Coordinates of C-alpha atoms in Angstrom, one line a residue:
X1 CA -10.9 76.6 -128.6
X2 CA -14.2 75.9 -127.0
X3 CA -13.3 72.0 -126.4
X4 CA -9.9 73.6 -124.5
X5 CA -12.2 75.5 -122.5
X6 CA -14.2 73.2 -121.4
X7 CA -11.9 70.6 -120.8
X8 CA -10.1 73.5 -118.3
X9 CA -13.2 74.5 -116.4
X10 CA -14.5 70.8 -115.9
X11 CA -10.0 70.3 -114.4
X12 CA -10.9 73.4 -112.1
X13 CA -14.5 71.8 -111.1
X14 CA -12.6 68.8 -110.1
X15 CA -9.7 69.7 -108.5
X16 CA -11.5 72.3 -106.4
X17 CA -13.6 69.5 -105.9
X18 CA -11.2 67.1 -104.4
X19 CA -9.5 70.2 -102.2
X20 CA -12.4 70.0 -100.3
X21 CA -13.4 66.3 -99.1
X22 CA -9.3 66.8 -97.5
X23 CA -10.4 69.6 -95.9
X24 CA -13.1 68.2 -94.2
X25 CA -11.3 64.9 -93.2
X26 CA -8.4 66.8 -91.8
X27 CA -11.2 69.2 -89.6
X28 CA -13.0 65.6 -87.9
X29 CA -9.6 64.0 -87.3
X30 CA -8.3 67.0 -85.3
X31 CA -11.7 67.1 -83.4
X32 CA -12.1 63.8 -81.9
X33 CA -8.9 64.0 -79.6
X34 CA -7.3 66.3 -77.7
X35 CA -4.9 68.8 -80.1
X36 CA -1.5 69.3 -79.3
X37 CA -1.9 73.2 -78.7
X38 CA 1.3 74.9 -77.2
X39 CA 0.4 77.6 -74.6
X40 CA 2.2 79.5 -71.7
X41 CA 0.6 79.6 -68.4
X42 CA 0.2 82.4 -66.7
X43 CA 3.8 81.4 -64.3
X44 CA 5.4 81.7 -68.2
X45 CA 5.5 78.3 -68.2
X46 CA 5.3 76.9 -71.9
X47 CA 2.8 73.9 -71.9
X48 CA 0.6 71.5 -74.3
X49 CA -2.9 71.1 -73.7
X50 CA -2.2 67.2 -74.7
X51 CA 0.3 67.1 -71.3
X52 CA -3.1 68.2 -69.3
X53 CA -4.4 65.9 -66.4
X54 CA -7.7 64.3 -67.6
X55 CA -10.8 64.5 -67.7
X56 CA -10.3 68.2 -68.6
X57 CA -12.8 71.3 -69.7
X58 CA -11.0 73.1 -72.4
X59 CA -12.3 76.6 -72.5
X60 CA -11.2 79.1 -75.1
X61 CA -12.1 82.4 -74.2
X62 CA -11.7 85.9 -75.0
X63 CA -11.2 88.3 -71.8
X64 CA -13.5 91.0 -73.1
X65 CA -16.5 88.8 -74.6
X66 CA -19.0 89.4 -71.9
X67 CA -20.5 85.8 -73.0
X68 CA -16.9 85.1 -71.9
X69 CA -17.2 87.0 -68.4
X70 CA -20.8 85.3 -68.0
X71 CA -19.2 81.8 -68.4
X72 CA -16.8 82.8 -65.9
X73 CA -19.1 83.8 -63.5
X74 CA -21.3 80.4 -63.8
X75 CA -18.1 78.3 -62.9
X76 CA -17.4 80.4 -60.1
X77 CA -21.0 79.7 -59.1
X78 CA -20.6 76.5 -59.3
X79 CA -16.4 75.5 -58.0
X80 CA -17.7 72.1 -56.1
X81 CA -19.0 71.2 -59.4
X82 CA -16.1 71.2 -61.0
X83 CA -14.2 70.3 -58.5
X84 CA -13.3 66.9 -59.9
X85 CA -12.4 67.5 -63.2
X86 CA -9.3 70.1 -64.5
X87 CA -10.3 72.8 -66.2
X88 CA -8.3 75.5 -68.2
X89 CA -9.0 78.5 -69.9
X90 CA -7.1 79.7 -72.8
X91 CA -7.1 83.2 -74.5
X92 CA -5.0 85.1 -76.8
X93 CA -4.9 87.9 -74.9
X94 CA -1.9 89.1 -73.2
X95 CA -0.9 87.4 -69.6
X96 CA -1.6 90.4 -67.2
X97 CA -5.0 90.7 -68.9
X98 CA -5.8 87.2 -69.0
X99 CA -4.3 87.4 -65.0
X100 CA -6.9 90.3 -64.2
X101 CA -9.6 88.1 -65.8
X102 CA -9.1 85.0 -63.6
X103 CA -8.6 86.9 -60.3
X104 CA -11.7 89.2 -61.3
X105 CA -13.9 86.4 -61.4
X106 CA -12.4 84.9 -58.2
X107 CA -10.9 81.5 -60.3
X108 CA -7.1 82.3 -60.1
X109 CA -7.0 80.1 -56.9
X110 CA -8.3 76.9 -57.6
X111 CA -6.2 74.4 -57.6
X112 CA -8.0 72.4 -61.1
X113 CA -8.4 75.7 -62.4
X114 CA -5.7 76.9 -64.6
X115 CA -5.3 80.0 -67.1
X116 CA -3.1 80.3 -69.9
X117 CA -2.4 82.4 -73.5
X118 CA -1.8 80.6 -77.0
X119 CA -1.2 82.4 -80.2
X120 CA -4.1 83.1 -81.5
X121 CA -3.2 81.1 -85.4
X122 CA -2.7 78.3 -83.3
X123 CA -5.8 78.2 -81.8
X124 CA -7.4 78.4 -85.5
X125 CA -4.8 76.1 -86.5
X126 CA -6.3 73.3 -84.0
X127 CA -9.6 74.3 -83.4
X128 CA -10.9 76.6 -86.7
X129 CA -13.0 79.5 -86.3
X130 CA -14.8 79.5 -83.4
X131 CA -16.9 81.6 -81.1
X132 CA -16.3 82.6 -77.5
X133 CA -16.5 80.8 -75.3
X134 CA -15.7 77.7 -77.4
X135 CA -15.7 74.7 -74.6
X136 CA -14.9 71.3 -75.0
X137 CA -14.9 68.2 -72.9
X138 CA -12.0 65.6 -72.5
X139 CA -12.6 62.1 -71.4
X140 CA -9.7 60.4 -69.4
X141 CA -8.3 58.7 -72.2
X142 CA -8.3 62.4 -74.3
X143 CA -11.3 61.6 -76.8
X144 CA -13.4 64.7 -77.3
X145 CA -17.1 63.9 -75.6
X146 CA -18.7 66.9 -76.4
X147 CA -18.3 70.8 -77.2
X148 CA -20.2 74.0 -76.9
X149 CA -20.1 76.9 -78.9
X150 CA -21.0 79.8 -76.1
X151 CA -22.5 79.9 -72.8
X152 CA -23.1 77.0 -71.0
X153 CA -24.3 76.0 -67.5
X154 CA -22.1 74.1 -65.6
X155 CA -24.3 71.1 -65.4
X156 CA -24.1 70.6 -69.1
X157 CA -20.2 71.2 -68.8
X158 CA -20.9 68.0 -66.3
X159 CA -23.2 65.8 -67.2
X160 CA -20.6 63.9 -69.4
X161 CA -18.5 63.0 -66.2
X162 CA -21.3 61.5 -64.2

């Protein structure tokens, strides 16, 4: 009986073992290029962020984080900037709030600006658990170049552009 039992606990060891290198290799896979995450723009358009023009700021926000509202406010700060590259914002809040949110902020009329609402298990489903903001920078050819967890001035957001 104690042979059985430790012949079971050494199968659990290992198999829980295993579970977890797959986990991790599945995580750094989905990381390095731009996910194919379904969302509907705020015109109820359904879109994929992988059908996005390039290079591209992904920013996943919450509409009442006011780390959120602060990141909102620095790209506002700073339009010419950005005026190169597309960015869009994507929350799993509900379309007339993430609406308010981009007017409120005065980024609902830029033309590389766009806003748009994803379920929120698809989010986690592409991107884990993550804080807000949670932004992350697309090179033309849709290779991750860097990500921020949080605020970030928008010469960081940048910098990987130039």
């Amino acid at each position: 009986m104690k042979n059985f039992l430790t012949i079971f606990l050494l199968m659990v060891l290992f198999t829980s073992c295993t579970k977890q290198d797959k986990t991790e290799n599945v995580t750094t896979r989905v990381i390095n290029e731009l996910p194919h995450l379904k969302f509907t723009s705020l015109d109820g358009t359904i879109k994929s962020t992988r059908d996005l023009p390039t290079p591209l700021i992904l920013v996943l926000f919450n509409a009442d984080c006011d780390h959120c509202q602060r990141q909102a406010q620095e790209v506002g700060k700073h339009l010419n900037e950005v005026s190169n590259i597309t960015l869009q914002f994507i929350a799993a809040d509900d379309l007339p709030t993430i609406q308010k949110f981009a007017t409120e902020y005065g980024l609902n009329n830029q033309p590389n600006l766009n806003f748009g609402r994803a379920d929120a298990t698809d989010v986690y489903m592409n991107f884990g658990s993550i804080p807000t903001p949670a932004i992350y920078l697309y090179s033309a050819d849709k290779r991750l170049l860097k990500n921020f967890k949080g605020e970030t001035p928008v010469a960081e957001l940048v910098a990987p552009f130039r």
